[in-house]
Structures are given as structure tokens and as C-alpha cells.
PDB file of C-alpha atoms in Angstrom:
ATOM      1  CA  MET N 242       0.000   0.000   0.000  1.00 84.00           C
ATOM      2  CA  LEU N 243       2.929   2.366   0.629  1.00 84.00           C
ATOM      3  CA  GLU N 244       3.881   2.262  -3.060  1.00 89.00           C
ATOM      4  CA  ASP N 245       0.305   3.184  -4.021  1.00 89.00           C
ATOM      5  CA  ILE N 246       0.372   6.064  -1.533  1.00 89.00           C
ATOM      6  CA  ASN N 247       3.701   7.209  -2.950  1.00 87.00           C
ATOM      7  CA  ALA N 248       2.272   7.167  -6.491  1.00 89.00           C
ATOM      8  CA  PHE N 249      -0.687   9.274  -5.325  1.00 89.00           C
ATOM      9  CA  VAL N 250       1.615  11.832  -3.682  1.00 89.00           C
ATOM     10  CA  GLU N 251       3.823  11.987  -6.775  1.00 88.00           C
ATOM     11  CA  PHE N 252       0.751  12.611  -8.936  1.00 87.00           C
ATOM     12  CA  ALA N 253      -0.397  15.446  -6.659  1.00 88.00           C
ATOM     13  CA  GLU N 254       3.040  17.098  -6.716  1.00 87.00           C
ATOM     14  CA  ALA N 255       3.710  16.561 -10.438  1.00 87.00           C
ATOM     15  CA  GLY N 256       0.231  17.681 -11.572  1.00 86.00           C
ATOM     16  CA  SER N 257      -0.332  14.862 -14.060  1.00 87.00           C
ATOM     17  CA  VAL N 258      -0.103  11.105 -14.384  1.00 88.00           C
ATOM     18  CA  ALA N 259       2.490  11.382 -17.160  1.00 89.00           C
ATOM     19  CA  ARG N 260       4.876  13.542 -15.117  1.00 88.00           C
ATOM     20  CA  ALA N 261       4.366  11.333 -12.031  1.00 87.00           C
ATOM     21  CA  ALA N 262       5.215   8.305 -14.170  1.00 88.00           C
ATOM     22  CA  ASP N 263       8.463   9.983 -15.305  1.00 89.00           C
ATOM     23  CA  ARG N 264       9.442  10.656 -11.691  1.00 85.00           C
ATOM     24  CA  LEU N 265       8.728   7.086 -10.679  1.00 86.00           C
ATOM     25  CA  CYS N 266      10.252   5.530 -13.816  1.00 88.00           C
ATOM     26  CA  ARG N 267       6.986   3.745 -14.565  1.00 89.00           C
ATOM     27  CA  THR N 268       4.387   3.824 -17.287  1.00 91.00           C
ATOM     28  CA  PRO N 269       1.361   6.158 -16.956  1.00 90.00           C
ATOM     29  CA  SER N 270      -0.955   3.150 -16.961  1.00 91.00           C
ATOM     30  CA  ALA N 271       0.954   1.635 -14.008  1.00 91.00           C
ATOM     31  CA  VAL N 272       0.620   4.858 -12.001  1.00 89.00           C
ATOM     32  CA  THR N 273      -3.085   5.028 -12.866  1.00 90.00           C
ATOM     33  CA  ARG N 274      -3.604   1.494 -11.576  1.00 92.00           C
ATOM     34  CA  GLN N 275      -1.791   2.320  -8.340  1.00 92.00           C
ATOM     35  CA  ILE N 276      -4.020   5.325  -7.667  1.00 90.00           C
ATOM     36  CA  GLN N 277      -7.111   3.293  -8.494  1.00 93.00           C
ATOM     37  CA  ARG N 278      -5.919   0.549  -6.154  1.00 91.00           C
ATOM     38  CA  LEU N 279      -5.458   3.105  -3.368  1.00 91.00           C
ATOM     39  CA  GLU N 280      -8.961   4.465  -3.951  1.00 91.00           C
ATOM     40  CA  ALA N 281     -10.349   0.935  -3.745  1.00 93.00           C
ATOM     41  CA  SER N 282      -8.468   0.246  -0.500  1.00 91.00           C
ATOM     42  CA  LEU N 283      -9.753   3.451   1.087  1.00 91.00           C
ATOM     43  CA  GLY N 284     -13.244   3.208  -0.413  1.00 92.00           C
ATOM     44  CA  ALA N 285     -12.989   6.833  -1.558  1.00 89.00           C
ATOM     45  CA  THR N 286     -12.663   8.837  -4.773  1.00 92.00           C
ATOM     46  CA  LEU N 287      -9.447  10.814  -4.612  1.00 91.00           C
ATOM     47  CA  LEU N 288      -9.380  12.249  -8.160  1.00 91.00           C
ATOM     48  CA  ASN N 289     -11.936  14.246 -10.119  1.00 90.00           C
ATOM     49  CA  ARG N 290     -11.655  12.640 -13.558  1.00 88.00           C
ATOM     50  CA  THR N 291     -14.315  14.812 -15.214  1.00 89.00           C
ATOM     51  CA  VAL N 292     -11.610  17.390 -15.932  1.00 87.00           C
ATOM     52  CA  LYS N 293      -8.379  17.106 -17.891  1.00 85.00           C
ATOM     53  CA  PRO N 294      -5.921  16.598 -16.347  1.00 84.00           C
ATOM     54  CA  PRO N 295      -7.618  14.999 -13.295  1.00 88.00           C
ATOM     55  CA  ARG N 296      -7.559  16.998 -10.075  1.00 88.00           C
ATOM     56  CA  LEU N 297      -7.754  16.104  -6.418  1.00 89.00           C
ATOM     57  CA  THR N 298     -11.207  15.951  -4.898  1.00 90.00           C
ATOM     58  CA  PRO N 299     -11.696  17.774  -1.569  1.00 88.00           C
ATOM     59  CA  LEU N 300     -11.362  14.378   0.155  1.00 91.00           C
ATOM     60  CA  GLY N 301      -8.294  13.638  -1.945  1.00 88.00           C
ATOM     61  CA  ALA N 302      -6.680  16.863  -0.689  1.00 88.00           C
ATOM     62  CA  ARG N 303      -7.253  15.777   2.904  1.00 88.00           C
ATOM     63  CA  VAL N 304      -5.896  12.316   2.189  1.00 89.00           C
ATOM     64  CA  LEU N 305      -2.821  13.936   0.597  1.00 89.00           C
ATOM     65  CA  GLU N 306      -1.871  15.622   3.884  1.00 88.00           C
ATOM     66  CA  GLN N 307      -2.013  12.346   5.778  1.00 88.00           C
ATOM     67  CA  ALA N 308      -0.267  10.486   2.954  1.00 89.00           C
ATOM     68  CA  ARG N 309       2.724  12.819   3.113  1.00 87.00           C
ATOM     69  CA  GLU N 310       2.969  12.368   6.882  1.00 87.00           C
ATOM     70  CA  LEU N 311       2.710   8.612   6.499  1.00 85.00           C
ATOM     71  CA  LEU N 312       5.519   8.505   3.946  1.00 81.00           C
ATOM     72  CA  ALA N 313       7.684  10.708   6.177  1.00 79.00           C
ATOM     73  CA  ARG N 314       7.091   8.352   9.091  1.00 77.00           C
ATOM     74  CA  ALA N 315       7.967   5.385   6.904  1.00 76.00           C
ATOM     75  CA  GLU N 316      11.256   7.049   5.975  1.00 71.00           C
ATOM     76  CA  ALA N 317      11.934   7.727   9.654  1.00 68.00           C
ATOM     77  CA  LEU N 318      11.394   4.041  10.395  1.00 71.00           C
ATOM     78  CA  LYS N 319      13.849   3.101   7.665  1.00 68.00           C
ATOM     79  CA  ALA N 320      16.395   5.521   9.150  1.00 64.00           C
ATOM     80  CA  ILE N 321      16.072   3.884  12.563  1.00 63.00           C
ATOM     81  CA  THR N 322      16.846   0.445  11.174  1.00 66.00           C
ATOM     82  CA  SER N 323      19.509   1.507   8.685  1.00 62.00           C
ATOM     83  CA  SER N 324      23.170   1.164   9.644  1.00 60.00           C
ATOM     84  CA  VAL N 325      24.308   3.737   7.063  1.00 63.00           C
ATOM     85  CA  THR N 326      22.295   6.766   8.196  1.00 70.00           C
ATOM     86  CA  GLU N 327      23.648   9.234  10.757  1.00 76.00           C
ATOM     87  CA  PRO N 328      22.973   7.864  14.259  1.00 79.00           C
ATOM     88  CA  SER N 329      20.256   9.701  16.133  1.00 79.00           C
ATOM     89  CA  GLY N 330      17.804   9.085  18.929  1.00 82.00           C
ATOM     90  CA  LEU N 331      18.174   7.497  22.359  1.00 86.00           C
ATOM     91  CA  LEU N 332      20.914   4.974  23.207  1.00 88.00           C
ATOM     92  CA  ARG N 333      20.264   3.225  26.523  1.00 91.00           C
ATOM     93  CA  VAL N 334      23.497   1.971  28.102  1.00 91.00           C
ATOM     94  CA  GLY N 335      23.696  -0.247  31.173  1.00 92.00           C
ATOM     95  CA  VAL N 336      26.834  -0.664  33.287  1.00 90.00           C
ATOM     96  CA  SER N 337      27.339  -3.226  36.035  1.00 86.00           C
ATOM     97  CA  HIS N 338      28.194  -1.742  39.427  1.00 80.00           C
ATOM     98  CA  ALA N 339      31.697  -3.207  39.371  1.00 75.00           C
ATOM     99  CA  LEU N 340      32.499  -1.174  36.235  1.00 78.00           C
ATOM    100  CA  ALA N 341      30.708   2.020  37.198  1.00 75.00           C
ATOM    101  CA  ASP N 342      33.460   4.433  38.140  1.00 70.00           C
ATOM    102  CA  GLY N 343      34.689   7.829  37.011  1.00 69.00           C
ATOM    103  CA  THR N 344      36.732   6.496  34.108  1.00 70.00           C
ATOM    104  CA  LEU N 345      33.515   5.892  32.149  1.00 75.00           C
ATOM    105  CA  ALA N 346      33.156   9.651  31.751  1.00 77.00           C
ATOM    106  CA  GLY N 347      35.717   9.466  28.918  1.00 80.00           C
ATOM    107  CA  PRO N 348      33.818   7.069  26.611  1.00 81.00           C
ATOM    108  CA  VAL N 349      30.526   8.794  27.425  1.00 81.00           C
ATOM    109  CA  GLY N 350      31.933  12.221  26.613  1.00 82.00           C
ATOM    110  CA  MET N 351      33.393  10.887  23.363  1.00 85.00           C
ATOM    111  CA  LEU N 352      30.005   9.609  22.227  1.00 84.00           C
ATOM    112  CA  ARG N 353      28.329  12.930  22.944  1.00 83.00           C
ATOM    113  CA  GLN N 354      30.906  14.763  20.838  1.00 86.00           C
ATOM    114  CA  ARG N 355      31.054  12.255  17.989  1.00 87.00           C
ATOM    115  CA  PHE N 356      27.298  11.719  17.702  1.00 88.00           C
ATOM    116  CA  PRO N 357      25.565  15.006  18.614  1.00 88.00           C
ATOM    117  CA  LYS N 358      22.146  13.698  17.526  1.00 86.00           C
ATOM    118  CA  VAL N 359      22.330  10.759  19.923  1.00 87.00           C
ATOM    119  CA  ARG N 360      21.024  11.074  23.479  1.00 87.00           C
ATOM    120  CA  LEU N 361      22.596   8.792  26.072  1.00 86.00           C
ATOM    121  CA  ARG N 362      20.792   7.319  29.045  1.00 89.00           C
ATOM    122  CA  LEU N 363      23.056   5.512  31.543  1.00 89.00           C
ATOM    123  CA  LEU N 364      21.924   2.993  34.132  1.00 90.00           C
ATOM    124  CA  SER N 365      24.026   1.161  36.736  1.00 88.00           C
ATOM    125  CA  GLU N 366      22.632  -2.100  38.124  1.00 87.00           C
ATOM    126  CA  LEU N 367      23.533  -5.658  39.012  1.00 85.00           C
ATOM    127  CA  THR N 368      24.585  -7.721  36.012  1.00 87.00           C
ATOM    128  CA  GLY N 369      21.555 -10.006  36.269  1.00 87.00           C
ATOM    129  CA  ASN N 370      19.194  -7.030  36.249  1.00 90.00           C
ATOM    130  CA  LEU N 371      20.939  -5.618  33.189  1.00 93.00           C
ATOM    131  CA  PHE N 372      20.390  -8.912  31.363  1.00 94.00           C
ATOM    132  CA  GLU N 373      16.685  -8.780  32.190  1.00 93.00           C
ATOM    133  CA  ARG N 374      16.412  -5.231  30.871  1.00 93.00           C
ATOM    134  CA  LEU N 375      18.211  -6.177  27.653  1.00 93.00           C
ATOM    135  CA  LEU N 376      15.851  -9.099  27.091  1.00 92.00           C
ATOM    136  CA  LYS N 377      12.811  -6.875  27.738  1.00 90.00           C
ATOM    137  CA  GLY N 378      14.049  -4.234  25.274  1.00 90.00           C
ATOM    138  CA  GLU N 379      14.602  -1.668  28.040  1.00 91.00           C
ATOM    139  CA  LEU N 380      18.341  -1.382  27.286  1.00 92.00           C
ATOM    140  CA  ASP N 381      20.314  -1.355  24.029  1.00 91.00           C
ATOM    141  CA  VAL N 382      23.779  -2.328  25.257  1.00 92.00           C
ATOM    142  CA  ALA N 383      25.426  -3.178  28.588  1.00 93.00           C
ATOM    143  CA  ALA N 384      28.998  -3.389  29.895  1.00 91.00           C
ATOM    144  CA  VAL N 385      29.255  -6.146  32.475  1.00 90.00           C
ATOM    145  CA  LEU N 386      31.614  -8.389  34.427  1.00 84.00           C
ATOM    146  CA  LEU N 387      31.203 -12.130  33.860  1.00 86.00           C
ATOM    147  CA  PRO N 388      33.076 -15.174  35.145  1.00 81.00           C
ATOM    148  CA  GLU N 389      35.625 -16.208  32.513  1.00 81.00           C
ATOM    149  CA  GLY N 390      34.121 -18.571  29.967  1.00 83.00           C
ATOM    150  CA  GLN N 391      30.529 -17.807  30.953  1.00 85.00           C
ATOM    151  CA  PRO N 392      28.596 -15.781  28.334  1.00 89.00           C
ATOM    152  CA  ALA N 393      25.406 -13.831  28.916  1.00 90.00           C
ATOM    153  CA  PRO N 394      22.230 -15.947  28.721  1.00 90.00           C
ATOM    154  CA  PHE N 395      20.917 -16.809  25.252  1.00 90.00           C
ATOM    155  CA  PRO N 396      19.872 -15.050  23.031  1.00 92.00           C
ATOM    156  CA  LEU N 397      21.976 -12.130  24.260  1.00 93.00           C
ATOM    157  CA  GLN N 398      25.178 -11.519  22.295  1.00 92.00           C
ATOM    158  CA  THR N 399      28.404 -11.380  24.334  1.00 93.00           C
ATOM    159  CA  LYS N 400      31.698  -9.833  23.228  1.00 92.00           C
ATOM    160  CA  VAL N 401      34.603 -10.005  25.683  1.00 92.00           C
ATOM    161  CA  ILE N 402      36.742  -6.866  25.419  1.00 89.00           C
ATOM    162  CA  SER N 403      39.115  -7.374  28.350  1.00 87.00           C
ATOM    163  CA  THR N 404      39.741  -9.396  31.500  1.00 86.00           C
ATOM    164  CA  ASP N 405      40.400  -8.410  35.092  1.00 86.00           C
ATOM    165  CA  ARG N 406      41.441 -10.142  38.291  1.00 88.00           C
ATOM    166  CA  MET N 407      39.567  -9.654  41.551  1.00 90.00           C
ATOM    167  CA  LEU N 408      41.736  -8.904  44.592  1.00 91.00           C
ATOM    168  CA  ILE N 409      41.092  -9.266  48.297  1.00 92.00           C
ATOM    169  CA  VAL N 410      41.874  -5.940  49.939  1.00 92.00           C
ATOM    170  CA  GLN N 411      42.442  -5.192  53.629  1.00 90.00           C
ATOM    171  CA  PRO N 412      43.663  -2.251  55.735  1.00 87.00           C
ATOM    172  CA  LYS N 413      47.431  -2.030  56.067  1.00 81.00           C
ATOM    173  CA  ALA N 414      46.988  -1.949  59.839  1.00 72.00           C
ATOM    174  CA  HIS N 415      45.777  -5.562  59.798  1.00 66.00           C
ATOM    175  CA  GLY N 416      49.218  -6.866  58.917  1.00 64.00           C
ATOM    176  CA  ARG N 417      49.903  -9.459  56.244  1.00 66.00           C
ATOM    177  CA  LYS N 418      47.171 -12.069  56.535  1.00 64.00           C
ATOM    178  CA  SER N 419      47.773 -14.454  53.664  1.00 73.00           C
ATOM    179  CA  THR N 420      45.945 -17.659  54.590  1.00 84.00           C
ATOM    180  CA  TRP N 421      42.255 -18.500  54.676  1.00 88.00           C
ATOM    181  CA  SER N 422      42.477 -19.470  58.344  1.00 88.00           C
ATOM    182  CA  GLN N 423      43.758 -15.986  59.167  1.00 87.00           C
ATOM    183  CA  LEU N 424      40.727 -14.485  57.386  1.00 87.00           C
ATOM    184  CA  ASP N 425      38.196 -16.763  59.092  1.00 88.00           C
ATOM    185  CA  GLY N 426      35.335 -14.830  60.691  1.00 88.00           C
ATOM    186  CA  LYS N 427      36.612 -11.424  59.605  1.00 89.00           C
ATOM    187  CA  SER N 428      34.272  -8.610  58.600  1.00 92.00           C
ATOM    188  CA  TRP N 429      33.770  -7.878  54.903  1.00 95.00           C
ATOM    189  CA  VAL N 430      32.612  -4.967  52.770  1.00 94.00           C
ATOM    190  CA  LEU N 431      30.914  -6.470  49.718  1.00 93.00           C
ATOM    191  CA  ASN N 432      28.359  -5.840  47.024  1.00 89.00           C
ATOM    192  CA  PRO N 433      24.768  -6.703  48.018  1.00 88.00           C
ATOM    193  CA  PRO N 434      23.376 -10.203  47.297  1.00 88.00           C
ATOM    194  CA  GLY N 435      22.916 -10.945  43.601  1.00 80.00           C
ATOM    195  CA  CYS N 436      26.487 -10.009  42.696  1.00 83.00           C
ATOM    196  CA  THR N 437      28.355 -12.850  40.930  1.00 80.00           C
ATOM    197  CA  LEU N 438      31.670 -11.651  42.407  1.00 83.00           C
ATOM    198  CA  ARG N 439      30.371 -11.827  45.960  1.00 88.00           C
ATOM    199  CA  ALA N 440      28.875 -15.247  45.313  1.00 88.00           C
ATOM    200  CA  ALA N 441      32.161 -16.575  43.881  1.00 87.00           C
ATOM    201  CA  LEU N 442      34.175 -15.289  46.863  1.00 90.00           C
ATOM    202  CA  LEU N 443      31.818 -16.701  49.487  1.00 91.00           C
ATOM    203  CA  ASP N 444      31.690 -20.032  47.661  1.00 91.00           C
ATOM    204  CA  THR N 445      35.492 -20.217  47.627  1.00 89.00           C
ATOM    205  CA  MET N 446      35.607 -19.425  51.345  1.00 90.00           C
ATOM    206  CA  ARG N 447      32.967 -22.061  52.095  1.00 91.00           C
ATOM    207  CA  LYS N 448      35.008 -24.696  50.247  1.00 90.00           C
ATOM    208  CA  ALA N 449      38.089 -23.610  52.230  1.00 90.00           C
ATOM    209  CA  GLY N 450      36.135 -24.151  55.456  1.00 91.00           C
ATOM    210  CA  VAL N 451      36.108 -20.519  56.604  1.00 91.00           C
ATOM    211  CA  SER N 452      33.309 -18.056  57.232  1.00 91.00           C
ATOM    212  CA  ALA N 453      32.775 -14.373  56.525  1.00 90.00           C
ATOM    213  CA  THR N 454      30.791 -11.721  58.370  1.00 91.00           C
ATOM    214  CA  VAL N 455      29.356  -9.238  55.871  1.00 93.00           C
ATOM    215  CA  SER N 456      29.328  -5.936  57.752  1.00 92.00           C
ATOM    216  CA  ALA N 457      28.577  -3.612  54.847  1.00 93.00           C
ATOM    217  CA  GLU N 458      26.736  -4.090  51.555  1.00 93.00           C
ATOM    218  CA  VAL N 459      27.317  -1.225  49.133  1.00 90.00           C
ATOM    219  CA  HIS N 460      27.688  -0.960  45.372  1.00 84.00           C
ATOM    220  CA  ASN N 461      30.013   2.017  45.146  1.00 85.00           C
ATOM    221  CA  MET N 462      33.665   0.902  44.808  1.00 87.00           C
ATOM    222  CA  HIS N 463      35.089   4.184  46.117  1.00 88.00           C
ATOM    223  CA  LEU N 464      32.979   3.896  49.257  1.00 91.00           C
ATOM    224  CA  GLN N 465      33.976   0.259  49.649  1.00 92.00           C
ATOM    225  CA  LEU N 466      37.658   1.172  49.413  1.00 91.00           C
ATOM    226  CA  SER N 467      37.262   3.978  51.961  1.00 92.00           C
ATOM    227  CA  LEU N 468      35.496   1.650  54.394  1.00 93.00           C
ATOM    228  CA  ILE N 469      38.229  -0.952  53.968  1.00 92.00           C
ATOM    229  CA  ALA N 470      40.976   1.620  54.592  1.00 91.00           C
ATOM    230  CA  SER N 471      39.201   2.819  57.745  1.00 90.00           C
ATOM    231  CA  GLY N 472      39.328  -0.707  59.186  1.00 89.00           C
ATOM    232  CA  TYR N 473      35.677  -1.593  58.677  1.00 90.00           C
ATOM    233  CA  GLY N 474      36.522  -4.884  56.997  1.00 90.00           C
ATOM    234  CA  LEU N 475      38.059  -6.647  54.027  1.00 92.00           C
ATOM    235  CA  GLY N 476      36.801  -6.261  50.483  1.00 93.00           C
ATOM    236  CA  LEU N 477      36.867  -7.670  46.963  1.00 93.00           C
ATOM    237  CA  LEU N 478      37.727  -5.187  44.221  1.00 91.00           C
ATOM    238  CA  PRO N 479      38.999  -5.247  40.602  1.00 88.00           C
ATOM    239  CA  GLU N 480      42.755  -5.095  40.148  1.00 87.00           C
ATOM    240  CA  ARG N 481      42.488  -2.242  37.629  1.00 83.00           C
ATOM    241  CA  PHE N 482      40.645  -0.176  40.253  1.00 85.00           C
ATOM    242  CA  ILE N 483      43.132  -0.978  43.022  1.00 88.00           C
ATOM    243  CA  ARG N 484      46.072  -0.050  40.773  1.00 84.00           C
ATOM    244  CA  ARG N 485      44.512   3.346  40.186  1.00 82.00           C
ATOM    245  CA  GLU N 486      42.990   4.154  43.581  1.00 82.00           C
ATOM    246  CA  GLY N 487      44.618   1.866  46.150  1.00 76.00           C
ATOM    247  CA  SER N 488      47.815   3.878  46.505  1.00 76.00           C
ATOM    248  CA  LYS N 489      45.787   6.844  47.769  1.00 78.00           C
ATOM    249  CA  LEU N 490      44.663   4.936  50.875  1.00 83.00           C
ATOM    250  CA  ALA N 491      46.271   2.707  53.500  1.00 82.00           C
ATOM    251  CA  VAL N 492      45.290  -0.655  52.037  1.00 87.00           C
ATOM    252  CA  ARG N 493      47.096  -3.772  50.849  1.00 87.00           C
ATOM    253  CA  THR N 494      46.082  -6.865  48.909  1.00 88.00           C
ATOM    254  CA  VAL N 495      46.259 -10.434  50.170  1.00 88.00           C
ATOM    255  CA  ALA N 496      46.248 -13.652  48.173  1.00 86.00           C
ATOM    256  CA  PRO N 497      45.192 -16.770  50.099  1.00 89.00           C
ATOM    257  CA  LYS N 498      46.321 -20.032  48.546  1.00 84.00           C
ATOM    258  CA  GLY N 499      44.125 -21.161  45.666  1.00 83.00           C
ATOM    259  CA  PHE N 500      42.300 -17.869  45.263  1.00 87.00           C
ATOM    260  CA  ASP N 501      42.355 -16.801  41.604  1.00 88.00           C
ATOM    261  CA  LEU N 502      39.089 -15.105  40.644  1.00 88.00           C
ATOM    262  CA  ARG N 503      39.260 -13.689  37.119  1.00 87.00           C
ATOM    263  CA  MET N 504      36.415 -11.960  35.345  1.00 86.00           C
ATOM    264  CA  ALA N 505      35.721 -11.143  31.722  1.00 89.00           C
ATOM    265  CA  ILE N 506      34.691  -7.604  30.910  1.00 88.00           C
ATOM    266  CA  ALA N 507      32.108  -7.891  28.156  1.00 91.00           C
ATOM    267  CA  VAL N 508      29.732  -5.799  26.104  1.00 93.00           C
ATOM    268  CA  VAL N 509      26.332  -7.440  25.740  1.00 94.00           C
ATOM    269  CA  ARG N 510      23.556  -6.684  23.241  1.00 93.00           C
ATOM    270  CA  ALA N 511      20.181  -8.166  22.452  1.00 88.00           C
ATOM    271  CA  GLY N 512      20.586  -7.752  18.674  1.00 85.00           C
ATOM    272  CA  SER N 513      21.096  -5.250  15.868  1.00 83.00           C
ATOM    273  CA  LEU N 514      20.601  -1.586  16.783  1.00 84.00           C
ATOM    274  CA  GLY N 515      20.157  -0.257  13.248  1.00 82.00           C
ATOM    275  CA  ALA N 516      21.220   3.375  12.998  1.00 79.00           C
ATOM    276  CA  LEU N 517      22.577   3.264  16.560  1.00 85.00           C
ATOM    277  CA  GLU N 518      24.883   0.338  15.757  1.00 86.00           C
ATOM    278  CA  ARG N 519      27.828   2.658  14.983  1.00 86.00           C
ATOM    279  CA  THR N 520      27.360   4.472  18.296  1.00 88.00           C
ATOM    280  CA  ALA N 521      27.353   1.198  20.238  1.00 88.00           C
ATOM    281  CA  ASP N 522      30.417  -0.015  18.289  1.00 89.00           C
ATOM    282  CA  ASP N 523      32.344   3.157  19.161  1.00 88.00           C
ATOM    283  CA  PHE N 524      31.358   2.867  22.831  1.00 87.00           C
ATOM    284  CA  GLU N 525      32.672  -0.692  22.798  1.00 87.00           C
ATOM    285  CA  ARG N 526      35.975   0.334  21.186  1.00 88.00           C
ATOM    286  CA  GLU N 527      36.512   3.275  23.549  1.00 86.00           C
ATOM    287  CA  LEU N 528      35.741   1.136  26.563  1.00 84.00           C
ATOM    288  CA  ALA N 529      38.150  -1.566  25.383  1.00 84.00           C
ATOM    289  CA  ALA N 530      40.917   1.017  24.810  1.00 83.00           C
ATOM    290  CA  LEU N 531      40.289   2.457  28.268  1.00 78.00           C
ATOM    291  CA  LEU N 532      40.538  -0.917  29.980  1.00 72.00           C
ATOM    292  CA  VAL N 533      43.642  -1.983  28.092  1.00 65.00           C
ATOM    293  CA  GLY N 534      45.280   1.337  28.847  1.00 51.00           C
TER     294      GLY N 534
END
């Protein structure tokens, strides 16, 4: 039906069937049939054929306004799904709490400069919640931490861009505790329940026969590090974060025997993003360059 509507609009703008046919690279009879087919679909007479050349009826003039809007909307839909048009619209980006720190301002700022017609909406949540939002169509792309070798649930698409090691961090005042038995029963500052990192640590401790007292449950890594340095408890933080921020506070890392928790940093999508695909690709590249650097 869109082709018939387009033929009708071309006729109205060209002023005759012959000129509309030239614009559309079709025969006049083909354009005539398209307009007749549109009239039959709408159950309305759009052209006054008692005059030469035919003219729009009053109803045809009203239909013309809506037809132009409809064609414009159809073109807008094509632009959304096309990967070659300039990116525009809203890109919804999710970031897991373990990756949500100030360094993300760089990639975000780059996107705003490179794609001025794109609006960014950022959301920080637990990795599992981000997966749910991706599957529901509430997010377009998410940067997450995953256990090595474990992709996001199907049908989400996972691309690993870097890896990181999780470190156990304690206040320097606690001395060098390097065995699980020395950490037994100590207080911890961890992410709230639902975090895969927390779950992996507690599972490792359970297998080693030691317990942990979770004294603080917060998502913010800077707050966690400050609490650890103040003596509130031990914590579990990414190595890249400790390298950058740990030297500012009185903390040290410990490595009990057998503890080697490595995570994959991945960008996850639910599928093609059409015109926003380039924006998501650039976000992925900038994030990868940031993490490698």
C-alpha cells in the first residue's frame, strides 16, 4: 500500500499522471492502476476525472496531507533500522556496578561529541538485572563483568573486550594475613546479594572451610575502598581499580592459597541496533581502549 500512496503523492506534486510516471520511472498506466488501487483500499474517490488533467477531490486533498505524513514516518522508520544513516535518537546503556566508576566519563563524553544527535541514558545495576532489561528491550547495550568462559544468557550476544582479576583488599593496619584461616570470621565490605563476584568469593571461602561476616553491603567501589581503609573490613575489588585508587589509601592486597578469581569484561547486546549500531560499536571500542590502557 505504501507504493500506491507514494504514487498518489507523486501525482499530486507533479500535476499529471504522465509527469508522475516519469518521476517514478513507470508507465502512466501503471501509475493510474496504483491510484485506483489506493482508492479501492480506502473506499474513496481521490481524483476528479471529469476534468483534464484529473484533479484532487476535496477528500483527496485531505488524504494527501495524511499520505505525506505517512511517507515521512515510513522514511523515519527506515532511518532507525539503517546502519548507514547518521545515528540519532536514544541509546540506553547499562553498566554493572563493578564497572561504574569515574573512568567511564571518557567514553561517554566521546560519544556525545562524535554523535551530537544521539542522546545517552546511563543505568548502573547488578549484572543479572541488566540482562533482564536487555531481554525486555529496556536497554540497548550493557557493559558487564562475567566469570571467565561464561557468556550472557541466550539469546543475548556477548563480546569479551578485556579481563580483570579480583583482589582481596584489607587495611594495612591488619598486617599481612595471607591464609584462609587468618581471614576466618573477619568482617567484609561487599556488594549486596545478587552479585556474581560476591557469590564466587563466598563459595570459595565455604570450600576452604572458613566463614565471613558481611558488615557492609554497598555498590560504590570508592565507598567500599574507603570503608576498607578505615578498618571496617576486608573487600573484593577489581585489580584495575586498586592499581589506580589503592595507593591513595592505606590498604594492601592479600592472596590466600588457591584464590584466583578472574572476570571477563564484556559488552552485551540483544541484537542489531540499526542506525545506533555505529554508536554502540564506538562505545565498545573506547571502553576496550580504556581498559587496556
